XYZ file of C-alpha atoms in Angstrom:
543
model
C -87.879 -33.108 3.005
C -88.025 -35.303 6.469
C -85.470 -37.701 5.054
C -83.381 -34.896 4.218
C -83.350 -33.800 7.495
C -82.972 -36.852 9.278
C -79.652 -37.360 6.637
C -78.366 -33.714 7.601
C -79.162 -35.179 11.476
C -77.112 -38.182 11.208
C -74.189 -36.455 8.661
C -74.028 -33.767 11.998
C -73.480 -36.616 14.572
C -70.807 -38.617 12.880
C -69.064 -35.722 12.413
C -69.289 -34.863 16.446
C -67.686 -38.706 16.753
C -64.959 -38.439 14.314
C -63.829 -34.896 16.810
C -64.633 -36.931 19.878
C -62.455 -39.763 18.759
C -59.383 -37.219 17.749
C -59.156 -35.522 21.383
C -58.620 -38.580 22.823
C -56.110 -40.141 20.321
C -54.408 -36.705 21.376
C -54.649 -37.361 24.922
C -53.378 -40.858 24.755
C -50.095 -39.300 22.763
C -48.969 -37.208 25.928
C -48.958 -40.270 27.923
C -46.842 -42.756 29.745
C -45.686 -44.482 26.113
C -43.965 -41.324 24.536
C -42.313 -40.267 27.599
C -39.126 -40.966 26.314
C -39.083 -37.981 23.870
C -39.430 -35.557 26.208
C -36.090 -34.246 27.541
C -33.531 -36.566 30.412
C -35.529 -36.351 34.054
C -33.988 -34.147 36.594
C -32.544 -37.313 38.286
C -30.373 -38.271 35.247
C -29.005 -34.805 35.133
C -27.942 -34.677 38.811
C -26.365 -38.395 38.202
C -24.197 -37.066 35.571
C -23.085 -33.601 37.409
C -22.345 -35.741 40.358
C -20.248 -38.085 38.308
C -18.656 -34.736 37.078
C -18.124 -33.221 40.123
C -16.176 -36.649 41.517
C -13.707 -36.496 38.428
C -12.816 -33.085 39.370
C -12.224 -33.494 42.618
C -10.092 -37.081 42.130
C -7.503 -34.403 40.486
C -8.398 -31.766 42.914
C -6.156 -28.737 41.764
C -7.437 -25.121 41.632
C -4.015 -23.775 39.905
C -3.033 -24.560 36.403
C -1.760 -27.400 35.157
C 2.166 -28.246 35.091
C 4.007 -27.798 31.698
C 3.267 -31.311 29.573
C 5.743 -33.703 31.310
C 8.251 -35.984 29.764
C 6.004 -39.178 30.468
C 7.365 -42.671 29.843
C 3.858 -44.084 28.854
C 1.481 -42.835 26.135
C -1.292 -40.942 27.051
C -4.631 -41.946 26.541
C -6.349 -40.591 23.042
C -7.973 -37.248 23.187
C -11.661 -36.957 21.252
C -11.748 -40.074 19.753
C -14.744 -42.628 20.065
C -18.095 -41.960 21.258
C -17.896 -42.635 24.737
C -20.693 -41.454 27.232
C -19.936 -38.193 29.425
C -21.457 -40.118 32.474
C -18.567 -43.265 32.574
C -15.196 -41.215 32.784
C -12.353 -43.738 31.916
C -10.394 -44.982 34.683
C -7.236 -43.033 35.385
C -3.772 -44.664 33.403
C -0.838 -45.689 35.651
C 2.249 -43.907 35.173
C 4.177 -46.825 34.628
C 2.210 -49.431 32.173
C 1.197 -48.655 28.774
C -2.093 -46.611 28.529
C -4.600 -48.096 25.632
C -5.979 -45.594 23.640
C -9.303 -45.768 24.504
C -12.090 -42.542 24.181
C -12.066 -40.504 27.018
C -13.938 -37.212 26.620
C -12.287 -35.529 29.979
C -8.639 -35.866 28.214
C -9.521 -34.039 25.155
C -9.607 -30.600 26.979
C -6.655 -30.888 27.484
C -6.118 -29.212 23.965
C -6.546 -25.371 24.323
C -8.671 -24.897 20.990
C -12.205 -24.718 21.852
C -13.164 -26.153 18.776
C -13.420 -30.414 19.251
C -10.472 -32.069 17.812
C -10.891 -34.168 14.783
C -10.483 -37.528 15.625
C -8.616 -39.528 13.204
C -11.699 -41.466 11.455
C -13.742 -37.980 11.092
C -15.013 -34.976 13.097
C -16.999 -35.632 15.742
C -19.656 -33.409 16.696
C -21.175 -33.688 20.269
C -25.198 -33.563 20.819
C -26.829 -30.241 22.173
C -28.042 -32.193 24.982
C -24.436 -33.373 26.084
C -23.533 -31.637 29.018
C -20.392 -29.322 29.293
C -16.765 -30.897 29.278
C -15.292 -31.401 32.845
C -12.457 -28.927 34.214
C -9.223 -29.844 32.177
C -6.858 -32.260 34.051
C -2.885 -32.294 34.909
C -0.973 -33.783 31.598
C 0.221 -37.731 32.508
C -1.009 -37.804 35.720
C -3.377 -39.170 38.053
C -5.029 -39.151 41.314
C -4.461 -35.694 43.358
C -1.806 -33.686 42.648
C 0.344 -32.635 46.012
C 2.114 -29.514 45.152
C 5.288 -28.825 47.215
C 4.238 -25.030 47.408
C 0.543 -25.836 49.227
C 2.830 -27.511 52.085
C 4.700 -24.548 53.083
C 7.828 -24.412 50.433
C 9.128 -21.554 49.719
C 11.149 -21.776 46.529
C 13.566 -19.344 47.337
C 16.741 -21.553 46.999
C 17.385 -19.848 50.887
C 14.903 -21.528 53.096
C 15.276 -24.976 53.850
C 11.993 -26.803 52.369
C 12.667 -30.380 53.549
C 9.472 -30.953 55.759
C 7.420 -29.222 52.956
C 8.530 -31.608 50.872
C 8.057 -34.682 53.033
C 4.526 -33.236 53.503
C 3.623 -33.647 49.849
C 5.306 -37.311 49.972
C 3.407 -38.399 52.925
C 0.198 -37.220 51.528
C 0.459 -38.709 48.063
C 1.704 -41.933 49.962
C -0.819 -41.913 51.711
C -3.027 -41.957 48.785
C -1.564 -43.704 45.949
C -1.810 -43.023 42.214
C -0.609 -39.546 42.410
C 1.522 -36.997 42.000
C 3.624 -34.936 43.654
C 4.179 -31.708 42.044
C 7.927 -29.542 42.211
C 7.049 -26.671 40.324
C 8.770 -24.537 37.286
C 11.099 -21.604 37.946
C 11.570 -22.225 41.621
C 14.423 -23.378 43.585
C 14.304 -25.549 46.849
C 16.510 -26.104 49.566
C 16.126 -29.490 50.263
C 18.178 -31.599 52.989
C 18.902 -35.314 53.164
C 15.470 -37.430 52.649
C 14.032 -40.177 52.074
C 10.669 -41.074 50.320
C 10.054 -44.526 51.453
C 7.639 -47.193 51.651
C 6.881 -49.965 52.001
C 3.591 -48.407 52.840
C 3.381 -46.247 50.079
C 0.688 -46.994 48.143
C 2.227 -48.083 44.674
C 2.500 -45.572 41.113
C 3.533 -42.132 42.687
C 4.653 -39.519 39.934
C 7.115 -37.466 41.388
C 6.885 -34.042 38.398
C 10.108 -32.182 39.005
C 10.038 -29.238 37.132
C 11.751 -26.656 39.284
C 15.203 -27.097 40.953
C 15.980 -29.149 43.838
C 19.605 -27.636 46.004
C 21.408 -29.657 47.876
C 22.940 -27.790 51.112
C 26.097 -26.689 51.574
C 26.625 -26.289 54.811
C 28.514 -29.026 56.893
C 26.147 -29.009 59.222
C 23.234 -30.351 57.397
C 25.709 -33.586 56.412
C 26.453 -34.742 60.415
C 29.378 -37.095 59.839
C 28.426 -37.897 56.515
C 25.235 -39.725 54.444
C 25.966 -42.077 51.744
C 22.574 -40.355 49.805
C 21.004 -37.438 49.513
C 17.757 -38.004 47.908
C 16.640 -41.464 48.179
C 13.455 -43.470 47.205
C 13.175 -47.116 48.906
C 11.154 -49.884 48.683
C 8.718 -48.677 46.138
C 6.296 -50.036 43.419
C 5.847 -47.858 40.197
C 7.945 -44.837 41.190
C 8.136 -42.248 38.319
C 10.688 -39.294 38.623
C 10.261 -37.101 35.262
C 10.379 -33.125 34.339
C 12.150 -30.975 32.491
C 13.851 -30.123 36.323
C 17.512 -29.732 37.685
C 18.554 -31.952 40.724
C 21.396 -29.852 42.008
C 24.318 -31.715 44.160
C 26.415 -28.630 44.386
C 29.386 -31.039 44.946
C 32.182 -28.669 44.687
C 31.799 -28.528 48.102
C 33.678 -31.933 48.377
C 35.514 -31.278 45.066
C 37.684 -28.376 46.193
C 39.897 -28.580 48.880
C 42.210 -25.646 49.787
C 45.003 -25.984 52.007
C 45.154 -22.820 54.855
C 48.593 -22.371 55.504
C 49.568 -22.074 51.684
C 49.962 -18.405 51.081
C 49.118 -18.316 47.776
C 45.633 -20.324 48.127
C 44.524 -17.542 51.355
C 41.146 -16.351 48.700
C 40.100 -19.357 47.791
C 40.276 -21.048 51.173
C 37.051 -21.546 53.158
C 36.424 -23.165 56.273
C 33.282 -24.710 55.939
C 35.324 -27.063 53.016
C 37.756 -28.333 55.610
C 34.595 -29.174 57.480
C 32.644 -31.581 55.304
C 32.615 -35.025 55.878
C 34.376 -37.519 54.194
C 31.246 -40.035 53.561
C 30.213 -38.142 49.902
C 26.436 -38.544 49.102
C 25.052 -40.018 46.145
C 22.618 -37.284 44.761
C 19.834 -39.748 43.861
C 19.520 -43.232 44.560
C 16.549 -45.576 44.198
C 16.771 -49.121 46.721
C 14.449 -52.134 46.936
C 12.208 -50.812 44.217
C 10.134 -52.379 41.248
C 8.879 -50.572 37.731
C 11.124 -47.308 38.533
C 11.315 -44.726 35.777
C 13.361 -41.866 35.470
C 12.784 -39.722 32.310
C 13.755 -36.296 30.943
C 15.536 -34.926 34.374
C 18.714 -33.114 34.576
C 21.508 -33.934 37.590
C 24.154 -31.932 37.739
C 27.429 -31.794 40.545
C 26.813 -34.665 42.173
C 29.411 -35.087 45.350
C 29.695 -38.855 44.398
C 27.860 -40.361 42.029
C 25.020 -38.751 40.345
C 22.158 -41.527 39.932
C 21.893 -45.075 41.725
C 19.951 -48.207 41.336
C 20.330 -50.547 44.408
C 18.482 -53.959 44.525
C 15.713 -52.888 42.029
C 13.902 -54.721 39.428
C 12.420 -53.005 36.336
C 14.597 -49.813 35.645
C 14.051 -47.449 33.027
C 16.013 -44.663 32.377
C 15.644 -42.054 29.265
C 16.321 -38.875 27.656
C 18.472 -38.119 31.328
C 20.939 -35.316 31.231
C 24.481 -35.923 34.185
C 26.712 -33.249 34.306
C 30.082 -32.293 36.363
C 33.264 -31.603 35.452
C 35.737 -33.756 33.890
C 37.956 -33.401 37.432
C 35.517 -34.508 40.034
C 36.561 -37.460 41.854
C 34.132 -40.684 41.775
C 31.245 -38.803 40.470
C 30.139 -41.863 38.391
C 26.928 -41.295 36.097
C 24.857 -43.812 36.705
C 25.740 -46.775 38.863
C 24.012 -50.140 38.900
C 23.981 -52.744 41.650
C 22.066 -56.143 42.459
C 19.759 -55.003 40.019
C 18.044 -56.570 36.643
C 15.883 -55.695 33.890
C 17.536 -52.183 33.248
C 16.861 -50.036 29.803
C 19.072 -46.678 29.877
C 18.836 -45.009 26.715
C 18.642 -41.338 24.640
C 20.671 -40.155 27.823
C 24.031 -37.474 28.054
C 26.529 -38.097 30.504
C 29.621 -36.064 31.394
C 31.183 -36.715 34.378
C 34.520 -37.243 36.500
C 34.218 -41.455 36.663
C 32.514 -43.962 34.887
C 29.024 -42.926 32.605
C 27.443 -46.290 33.584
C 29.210 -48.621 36.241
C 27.831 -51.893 36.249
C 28.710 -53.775 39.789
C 27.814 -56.881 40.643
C 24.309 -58.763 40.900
C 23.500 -57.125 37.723
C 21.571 -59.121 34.838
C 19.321 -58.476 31.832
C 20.848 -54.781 31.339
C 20.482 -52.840 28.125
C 22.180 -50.099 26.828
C 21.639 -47.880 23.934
C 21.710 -44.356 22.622
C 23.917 -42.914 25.118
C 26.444 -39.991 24.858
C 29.759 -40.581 27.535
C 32.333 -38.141 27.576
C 34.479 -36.639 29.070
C 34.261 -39.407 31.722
C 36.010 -43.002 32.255
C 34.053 -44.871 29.493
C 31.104 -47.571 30.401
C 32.170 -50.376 33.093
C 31.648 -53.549 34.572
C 33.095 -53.540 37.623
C 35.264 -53.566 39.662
C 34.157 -56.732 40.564
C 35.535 -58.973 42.995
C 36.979 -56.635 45.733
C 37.678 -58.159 49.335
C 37.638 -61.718 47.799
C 34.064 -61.246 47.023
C 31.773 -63.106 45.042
C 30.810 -60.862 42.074
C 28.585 -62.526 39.235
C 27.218 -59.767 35.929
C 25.113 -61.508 32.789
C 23.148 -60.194 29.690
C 24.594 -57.084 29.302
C 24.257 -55.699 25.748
C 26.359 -51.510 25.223
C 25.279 -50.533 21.702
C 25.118 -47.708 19.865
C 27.210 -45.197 22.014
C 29.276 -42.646 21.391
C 32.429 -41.792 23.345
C 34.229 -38.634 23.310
C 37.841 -37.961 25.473
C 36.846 -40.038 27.456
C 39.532 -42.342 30.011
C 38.405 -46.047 28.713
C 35.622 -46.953 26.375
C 33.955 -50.175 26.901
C 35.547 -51.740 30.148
C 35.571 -55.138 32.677
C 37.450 -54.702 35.172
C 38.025 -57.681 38.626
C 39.902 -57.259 41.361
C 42.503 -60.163 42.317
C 41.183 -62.971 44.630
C 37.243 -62.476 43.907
C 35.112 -65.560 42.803
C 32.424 -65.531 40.236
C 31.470 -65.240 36.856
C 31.092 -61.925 33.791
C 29.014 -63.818 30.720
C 27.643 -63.136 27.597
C 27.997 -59.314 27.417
C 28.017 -57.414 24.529
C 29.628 -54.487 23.069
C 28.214 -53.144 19.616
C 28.567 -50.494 17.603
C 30.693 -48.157 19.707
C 32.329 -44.973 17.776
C 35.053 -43.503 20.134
C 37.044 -40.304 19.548
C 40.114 -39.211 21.215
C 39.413 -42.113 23.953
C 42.893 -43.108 25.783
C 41.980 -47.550 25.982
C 38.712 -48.101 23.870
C 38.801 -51.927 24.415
C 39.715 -53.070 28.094
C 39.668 -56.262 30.051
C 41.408 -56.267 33.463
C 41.412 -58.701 35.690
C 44.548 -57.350 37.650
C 42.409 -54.158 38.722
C 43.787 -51.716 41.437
C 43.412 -48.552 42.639
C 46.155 -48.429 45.196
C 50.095 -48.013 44.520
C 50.427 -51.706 45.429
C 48.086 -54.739 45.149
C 48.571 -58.291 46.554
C 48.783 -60.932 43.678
C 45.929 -63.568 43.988
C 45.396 -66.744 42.370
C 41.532 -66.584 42.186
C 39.566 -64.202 39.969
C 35.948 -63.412 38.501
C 36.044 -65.388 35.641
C 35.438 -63.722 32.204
C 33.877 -65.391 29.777
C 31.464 -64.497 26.047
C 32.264 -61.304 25.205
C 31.457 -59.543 21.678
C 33.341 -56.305 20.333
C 31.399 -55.462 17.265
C 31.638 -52.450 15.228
C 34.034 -50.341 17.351
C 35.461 -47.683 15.771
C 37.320 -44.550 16.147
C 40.178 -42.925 17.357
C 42.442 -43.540 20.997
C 45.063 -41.644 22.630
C 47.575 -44.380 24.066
C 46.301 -47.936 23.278
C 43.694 -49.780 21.306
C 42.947 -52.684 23.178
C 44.097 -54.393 26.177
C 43.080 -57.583 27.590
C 45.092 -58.730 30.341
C 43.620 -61.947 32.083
C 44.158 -64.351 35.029
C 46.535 -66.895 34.504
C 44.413 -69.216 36.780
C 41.394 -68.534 34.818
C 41.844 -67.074 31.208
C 39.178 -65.166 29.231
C 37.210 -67.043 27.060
C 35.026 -66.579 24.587
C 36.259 -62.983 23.306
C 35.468 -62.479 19.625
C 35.902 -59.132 17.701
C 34.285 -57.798 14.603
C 34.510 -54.687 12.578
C 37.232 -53.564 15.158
C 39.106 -50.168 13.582
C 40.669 -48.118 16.112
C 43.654 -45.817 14.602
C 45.549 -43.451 16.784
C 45.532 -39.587 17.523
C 48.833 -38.373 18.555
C 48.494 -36.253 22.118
C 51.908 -34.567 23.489
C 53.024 -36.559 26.651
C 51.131 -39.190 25.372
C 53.075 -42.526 24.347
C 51.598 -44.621 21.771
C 51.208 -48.484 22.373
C 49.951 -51.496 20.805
C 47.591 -53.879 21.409
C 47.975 -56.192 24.813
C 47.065 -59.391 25.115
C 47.942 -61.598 28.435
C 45.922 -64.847 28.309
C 42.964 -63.874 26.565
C 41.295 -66.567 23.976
C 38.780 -66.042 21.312
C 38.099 -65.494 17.730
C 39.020 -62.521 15.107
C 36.014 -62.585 12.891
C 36.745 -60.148 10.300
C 40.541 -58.155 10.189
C 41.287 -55.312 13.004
C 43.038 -51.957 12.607
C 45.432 -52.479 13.962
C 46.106 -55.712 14.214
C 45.086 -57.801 17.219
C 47.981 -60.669 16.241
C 48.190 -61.572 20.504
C 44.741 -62.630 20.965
C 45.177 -66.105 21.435
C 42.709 -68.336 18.775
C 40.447 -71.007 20.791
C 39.708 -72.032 23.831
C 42.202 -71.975 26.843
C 44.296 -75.569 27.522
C 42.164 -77.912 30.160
C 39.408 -74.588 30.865
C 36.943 -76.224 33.219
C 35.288 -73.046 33.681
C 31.374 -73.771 35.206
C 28.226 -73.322 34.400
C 26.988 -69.457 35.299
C 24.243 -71.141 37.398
C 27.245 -73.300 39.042
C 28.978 -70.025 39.912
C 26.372 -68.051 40.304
């Protein structure tokens, strides 16, 4: 009976152990080593909201976003990856390609609330990720300066220059930005300039409203040679669904007082406007300049200007005036390389594209031109100039009534050098000249003959086809220095009677070459070879 008890004893104290030995094993659990299970510390959580808060204010923008813009770079991929909520992505540049990589703050851009199905699978955030940060402008970056915050008024009445230069100098100022013309407005805007060279570099300027030029004379002085101009720049980007507005028919019409019959249309403030026509927009002394989706309309001169720049693109662009406005070239290139212009309309009262000298590495493609004067190089040579165009390729284009089609055109007396240019794929319709080389060019009654000229040299006429008005091709050269190098393929150009029209054939004067395939009609004066004793130089030598 003792040992029984003694047993019952002992059973009773190992039992008081074992529940000893479990408290503690419990205690030990809620320690330092399991920490990590419990939920993030309150220092984590202000990390991230602070990290959060800085995104929102880098785009710092209480109204809503702009409509998407026409942007010239892709845009960064929205909900893919698994990137952490606490390392936003850096912001893209407007003017180099974006890679795709995750960035959770871009996928709100999409209005579902639902997360969008990347393309590998769903993804399906964690409980514990923190809310999505405010959504941010489409293809931009930095602040966004809307004209409106700096006074503009929009009512196409009040002149909003210095709210406009407001915006510029503040996104100048800091760089990766945008400054923001917004939709359904119109502004009054007088002669200005956004300049650097103190601008810090990729400014987006979002036109999606309408910018007026004035009409009064006053706001001209004795005359500007541009209206809206950007200088000296580095990754410039004009783009929008927005109207730049030259409201040229103020130098377009001119009315003559003491004619009787012209006493309603007659107004004073025409007679008053200077002779020195501004260019509506022109870019000088810039690099990596885009200009996408944009309409320009009534320009007094020309519509759209590259000057001395150096990586141009222009796209889906829409010029417009009419068919009788003097000198309102389309776009007009100058001392500048590395040019794309393509998926862009042009209707004007001068050349679509004039391409003047200095220009190199220029392509072409995709273009509508008419009514107009066709696509030129030139006139080259003026003043006995040197003039010097290379690497210029005009394909797939289509011309409609337009004055020439594909064009070089030199002045007598010049010196220099037009090389390797093509012209490809080219479908005219009811276009007076489709084919022209001049080397005689003048615009007066009267010219001086000159011995020297821009020499013309490796030219290609592929693929043009259509219909002209008064002649098919003509190719009248210097006798001093012949064109060389012309060769035409896949030429058929057949005729389309116009009243007071007289048809004419082909002209040749000095111009060598090669007929690859047959022409309609055909080209029997092109001369086959090279010219007799043609020293002509190297384009380096010239150039």
């Amino acid at each position: 009976m003792e040992l029984r008890a003694k047993g019952l004893g002992l059973l009773l104290l190992l039992v008081l152990l074992s529940l000893c030995s479990t408290i503690d094993v419990s205690e030990a659990r809620r320690g330092k080593h399991w920490r990590p299970r419990s939920s993030p510390s309150s220092s984590q959580l202000k990390k991230g909201k602070g990290k959060k808060g800085t995104s929102h204010r880098q785009y710092g923008s209480n109204r809503p976003s702009p409509k998407p813009p026409v942007s010239s770079t892709p845009s960064a991929g929205a909900g893919k990856g698994n990137q952490s909520p606490y390392q936003p992505s850096p912001s893209p540049t407007p003017n180099a390609p974006v890679s795709p990589s995750p960035n959770p703050a871009n996928s709100s851009r999409h209005p579902s609330p639902k997360p969008p199905t990347p393309s590998c699978g769903r993804r399906h955030p964690s409980p514990q990720q923190p809310s999505q940060p405010p959504p941010l402008p489409p293809a931009t970056q930095g602040a966004v300066f809307n004209v409106v915050d700096f006074g503009a008024k929009g009512d196409g009445v009040t002149d909003d220059t210095k709210a406009f230069e407001g915006a510029w100098a503040a996104a100048c100022k800091q760089g990766a930005s945008t400054v923001l013309v917004p939709p359904e407005l119109e502004f009054l805007v007088g002669p200005i300039s956004f300049s650097g060279p103190y601008c810090k570099p990729n400014i987006v300027f979002q036109l999606e409203g309408t910018i007026l030029a004035p009409t009064s004379a006053k706001a001209w002085g004795s005359g500007l040679l541009q209206w809206l101009e950007f200088t000296k720049l580095n990754g410039i980007v004009i783009q929008g669904k927005g109207i730049i507005n030259g409201r040229g028919q103020q130098w377009w019409t001119y009315s003559d007082p003491e004619d009787e019959d012209d006493d309603d249309t007659y107004d004073v403030e025409l007679e008053r406007m200077p002779q020195i026509k501004p260019t509506a927009l022109r870019f000088y002394g810039s690099f990596n300049v885009v200009v996408a989706g944009i309409t320009i309309v009534n320009s007094s001169q020309c519509h759209l200007k590259f000057d001395n720049c150096q990586g141009v693109m222009v796209h889906d662009v829409t010029i417009s005036s009419p068919e009788n406005s003097l000198n309102t070239d389309g776009i007009h290139l100058q001392n500048s390389k590395d040019v794309s212009i393509h998926h862009t309309n042009m209707a004007c009262g001068d050349d679509c594209i004039s391409i003047q000298t200095g220009c190199s590495n220029i392509n072409i493609h995709n273009v509508n031109c008419g009514p107009g004067h066709g696509i030129s190089i030139g006139g080259l040579g003026r003043d006995n100039t040197k003039a010097c165009v290379s690497n210029v390729t005009v394909r797939d284009v289509n011309m409609f009534r337009t004055m020439n089609g594909v064009r070089i055109k030199t002045w007598q007396g010049g010196v220099g050098l037009v090389q390797d240019i093509r012209f490809s794929n080219i479908q005219v319709s009811e276009v007076e000249t489709p084919i022209v080389i001049d080397q005689f060019y003048c615009d007066k009654s009267t010219c001086r003959n000159q011995t020297s000229a821009v020499a013309v040299s490796g030219v290609q006429y592929e693929n043009i086809r259509g219909t002209f008005t008064i002649k098919p091709v003509h190719f009248a050269c210097s006798d001093s220095l012949p064109c060389s190098g012309i060769s035409l393929t896949g030429v058929q150009l057949r005729p389309m009677p116009v009243p007071h029209y007289h048809l004419n054939n082909p002209f040749c004067w000095q111009a060598f070459g090669e007929l690859y395939t047959p022409t309609v009609p055909p080209i029997a004066c092109l001369q086959i070879g090279k010219p007799a004793g043609n020293n002509l130089q190297s384009y380096n030598d010239i150039c």
